[in-house]
Structure formats: C-alpha cells, structure tokens
Amino acid sequence: MDKLVITNRGQLHGSVEVSGSKNAALPILMGCLLAETPVSLSNVPHLKDVTTTIQLLASMGVEVMFDEHLNIEINAANITVKEAEYDLVKTMRASILVLGPLLARFGEAKVSLPGGCAIGSRPVNIHIEGMQKMGADIQVEQGYILAKAKRLQGADITMNPVTVTGTENLLMAAVLAEGTTYLRNAAREPEVVDLAEFLNAMGAKISGIGTDVLVVEGVDSLKGVPYEVIPDRIEAGTYLAAAAITHSRVTVTKANPKHLTAVLEKFEEAGALIESTEDTITLDMRNRELKPVNIVTDPYPLFPTDMQAQFLLMNALADGESTIQETIFENRFMHVSELIRMGADIRVDGNTAYIKGVKQLHGAPVMATDLRASASLILAGLVAEGETVVNRVYHIDRGYELIEEKFHKLGAHIYRLTN
Ligand code: EPU
C-alpha cells in the first residue's frame, strides 16, 4: 500500500488551483442516468471515487468517453443493467445515489445496501422511506435494496436529520415523478445546489434551490447538456489550513469563496488575514499567532464536518485551549489518537474534543481511516519535527487530486512510497 512521506520545510509559498468538487461530481455523474441523450461534464476531478463511479455506470451499460479537453461524455441512452453490485458499493457508499435515478427512469433498481464506515453507521433509511412515500415498493433482501415502481408519484417528504445524499437521491427520484414533490428540511450544501442546477439544465423543474424546501414538479424526460462542476470547497479549505499552520501566505485559485463563508470566518478568528476575489482566496498567516477557536460542526451554511479534522489540528498548534464538537457523525475523531502520537494534547469525551495547544509536534508513522483524517495527518507532517509517514494513502486518493504535486508547487517536501 502506498505511503506519503512528509518532511517539515517551513513556510509554504504561492498559489494552488482547486479541482472540481468530489461531492458535487459524484451525484451529478449518477444523475446522468436520468438523461436520454449524452451529457458532457467539465471540471470533474481525477479521483478514485470518480473512477469507481465511472466503473459503476459502465457496469450498467452507460457509455463513458473523454473528449480532447478531458471533459467526460456520458451516454445513458441504452442502460442494460439496473443494478449496483456489492463489490462496488462496498468501496464507495455514494453508489447508493443510483437508486433514485434508476427507479425514476426505469421503475426498477437493485442496489447493494451500504454498510457502516469508519466515521459512523451512516444509515440510508431516509432515502428508502422517501422513495416509499413516492409509491415505490422497496424490500431489503440478502443485503440488497430491491425497488420497484410503476411511475413514482409526487409526495410531501420531511427528512430528519438533514442529509446531503438523502436529499440528492430523493431529488433525482422526484424529477421524473408524476406530480409535485416537496422535500422539506432539505440539505442546502453547495453540492446539493449544483446537482439541482444540473437537473434543471437538463429540463427538470426544481424551485427553492439553496433553501431547505425543494419543490419539484415532475417532468416526463430529461435531455443531456454540457455542465461544469463547482470547485471543491473542502480541498480549498484544506490548503488554506496548511497555510495557517505553517504561518504562510497562500492563494487558492479557481475557488468559490461564497461556499466557504463559515470556514473563512473561523480562519479569521484563528488570526489569519483573508482576502477574496470572485474566484480566489488568499490566507496570510505570516508573523501572526495561531489562536484557538471553538467549533461545532453542523449542516451548511454552518461549519462543515469535512473541515473538522483540519481545524482540530490548527487548534492542537494554537496558543491556548479549545473545544470541537462533532454533531454530524458519531465516530469522526479517528485522527485524534494519531495526533496524540505526534505530541498533541487532546482528550475526547463523547462528541467533543478538548484541545490544549502545544508548541511542537513530532514526526511519526501514522495511519488514518478516513479521507479528512488523512488530510489532517498530512498537514501535521508539514509542521512536525522530523519525518512523518502517512499510511493508507488510498483514503487521500479518494478525495484530493494530485495532492503531492499541489503541495510541491507550494514548496512542501512530500513524496509517495509505492509498494
Ligand atoms: N442519516 C440518517 N439516515 C439517512 C441518511 C443520513 O440517519 O438515511 C444521518 C447520518 O448517519 C449522519 C447525518 O444523517 O449522522 C448526515 O449524513 P449525510 O447523509 O448528510 O451524509 P452523507 O450524505 O452520507 C455527505 C458527504 C460527506 C459529508 C456529509 C456531511 C458525499 C458523497 N458525502 O455524506 O463527505 O461529510 O455529507 O456533510 O457527498 C467526505 O467527503 O469526506 C465525506 C465524508
């Protein structure tokens, strides 16, 4: 398994380009199943999860091609298989997102039930109950969700708790349903907005986009269009966190600062100077002291759970005490025990981490069990004394495009050991 080796080289410099958003690209790729003519997608990041999604679509008979600009052409005109197998779903839970489109367009779907994962049990009951409310007959047999419907019917659905992929799956089911669907307590994440805009571009009739009530008037069919995926706000935030802990000035380009309002406010509270244009964000932490910030993770527009591990590391290096409360997933502090091995002073009690900043972390071999935890360990390696070896890099490859190259560009010393 590949490892990343990181050595502290002090400050970072310059700029880094943000890739397309993973969590927007995945539902949009699945949403292509709804279209009767080809879709052309640009700004899709080159990531393991995208490759898995393409494999999943191809296994159903979808034609996938790349044009000379590396845009992905997806033609779902001739689907032969309406199934997502266990072998693919077990490597990527987001595969559940084929359920809504398949059921809506073909009236049938067989999708492996995703299991729990390192960060929590992550049930999909809201996806299933919502589709049942729209008239689907759904059974779970031998680990598979078996869904059938003549034509889905509009329904009034309240989702509780707020769920990102739940909202996306039900949205994709509702666009081809007969009548009007109300999705209440809907997720407002930019990735949900991007999917809704994409579906509307294809001919769907969704209103209330960006609010917590989505109203969907069903249509008979959708047609493929060219569409550009939004920038990855979490990738952008991760490079800004790298700048903060190394007391550097770094610019992220091709970003959307509007998607990061809550995160940028916390960077400022932590002592950083932030300057944004329409599509760049510069964080300046030179000669500034890192201050501890208290954080509670919450659904958008509040502070995202996907930036929790990076801010926990910032707090571990700040001058003073802080708390971080994780309210979205029940087991998302896997990075804490590894950071403690690097010299951090952190105690976890229930869903709260109590952090006392230390002056210096020390390099160590570390291991992470999820994507954002891995990111925080790589960041820790940038400031730790000596060498840090991050094992199980495949987690990082799921969500950060060209991570070594991007860090090299900023002047970091990081290389991959392949075996
Ligand atoms: N939940 C239920 N029932 C459901 C669905 C969700 O109880 O049917 C609960 C979950 O257990 C959790 C909460 O609702 O406690 C919120 O989970 P949500 O469904 O919003 O998470 P998700 O859709 O599975 C997406 C992202 C995650 C991100 C979360 C929260 C994708 C593919 N994944 O997951 O991204 O952390 O929203 O913003 O969009 C990552 O990129 O590292 C990542 C984990």
Coordinates of C-alpha atoms and ligand atoms in Angstrom, one line a residue, residues 22-24 26-27 49 92-94 96-97 117 119-129 160-168 187 189 191 232-234 298-300 304-306 327-330 332 370-373 399-400, ligand 1:
K22 CA -15.8 15.4 -5.4
N23 CA -19.1 15.6 -3.6
A24 CA -20.7 17.5 -6.4
L26 CA -20.4 12.1 -7.8
P27 CA -24.2 12.9 -7.6
D49 CA -14.2 7.8 -6.3
M92 CA -17.9 3.8 -2.1
R93 CA -21.1 4.4 -0.2
A94 CA -22.1 7.2 -2.6
I96 CA -26.5 4.5 -3.3
L97 CA -27.1 7.6 -5.4
C117 CA -18.0 3.1 7.6
I119 CA -16.8 7.6 10.6
G120 CA -20.2 6.3 11.6
S121 CA -23.0 3.9 11.0
R122 CA -24.4 6.1 8.2
P123 CA -27.9 4.5 7.6
V124 CA -29.9 5.2 4.4
N125 CA -33.4 4.9 5.9
I126 CA -34.3 8.4 4.8
H127 CA -33.5 7.6 1.2
I128 CA -35.6 4.4 1.3
E129 CA -38.6 5.9 3.3
N160 CA -34.8 14.3 9.6
P161 CA -31.9 14.6 10.2
V162 CA -30.7 16.8 7.3
T163 CA -29.0 14.5 4.9
V164 CA -26.9 15.5 1.9
T165 CA -27.0 12.3 -0.2
G166 CA -30.6 11.6 1.0
T167 CA -31.7 15.0 -0.4
E168 CA -29.8 14.3 -3.6
A187 CA -29.7 19.9 2.8
E189 CA -24.9 22.3 0.7
E191 CA -23.1 20.3 -3.8
D232 CA -14.1 21.7 -4.2
R233 CA -14.7 23.9 -1.1
I234 CA -13.1 21.3 1.2
D298 CA -23.4 21.5 11.5
P299 CA -25.1 21.3 8.2
Y300 CA -24.5 24.1 5.6
P304 CA -18.7 21.6 7.8
T305 CA -17.8 18.3 9.3
D306 CA -15.4 17.8 6.4
T327 CA -22.6 16.7 15.6
I328 CA -22.9 15.0 12.2
F329 CA -21.0 11.7 12.5
E330 CA -20.6 9.7 15.8
R332 CA -15.2 11.2 13.4
D370 CA -10.9 8.2 6.5
L371 CA -10.3 10.9 4.0
R372 CA -10.4 14.1 6.0
A373 CA -8.5 12.5 8.9
G399 CA -10.7 12.9 -2.4
Y400 CA -7.6 15.0 -3.2
Ligands
EPU1 N1 -28.5 9.9 8.2 C1 -29.5 9.1 8.7 N2 -30.3 8.5 7.8 C2 -30.2 8.6 6.4 C3 -29.1 9.4 5.9 C4 -28.3 10.1 6.9 O1 -29.7 9.0 9.9 O2 -30.9 8.0 5.6 C5 -27.6 10.6 9.2 C6 -26.2 10.2 9.1 O3 -25.9 9.0 9.8 C7 -25.5 11.4 9.6 C8 -26.3 12.5 9.2 O4 -27.6 12.0 8.8 O5 -25.4 11.3 11.0 C9 -25.8 13.3 8.0 O6 -25.3 12.4 7.0 P1 -25.5 12.8 5.4 O7 -26.5 11.8 4.9 O8 -25.7 14.2 5.2 O9 -24.0 12.4 4.9 P2 -23.7 11.7 3.5 O10 -24.7 12.3 2.5 O11 -23.6 10.3 3.6 C10 -22.2 13.6 2.6 C11 -20.8 13.7 2.1 C12 -19.8 13.5 3.3 C13 -20.1 14.7 4.3 C14 -21.5 14.6 4.7 C15 -21.9 15.7 5.6 C16 -20.9 12.8 -0.2 C17 -20.7 11.7 -1.1 N3 -20.5 12.6 1.1 O12 -22.3 12.3 3.2 O13 -18.5 13.7 2.7 O14 -19.2 14.5 5.4 O15 -22.4 14.7 3.5 O16 -21.7 17.0 5.0 O17 -21.5 13.9 -0.5 C18 -16.1 13.4 2.7 O18 -16.1 14.0 1.6 O19 -15.1 13.1 3.3 C19 -17.4 13.0 3.2 C20 -17.5 12.0 4.2

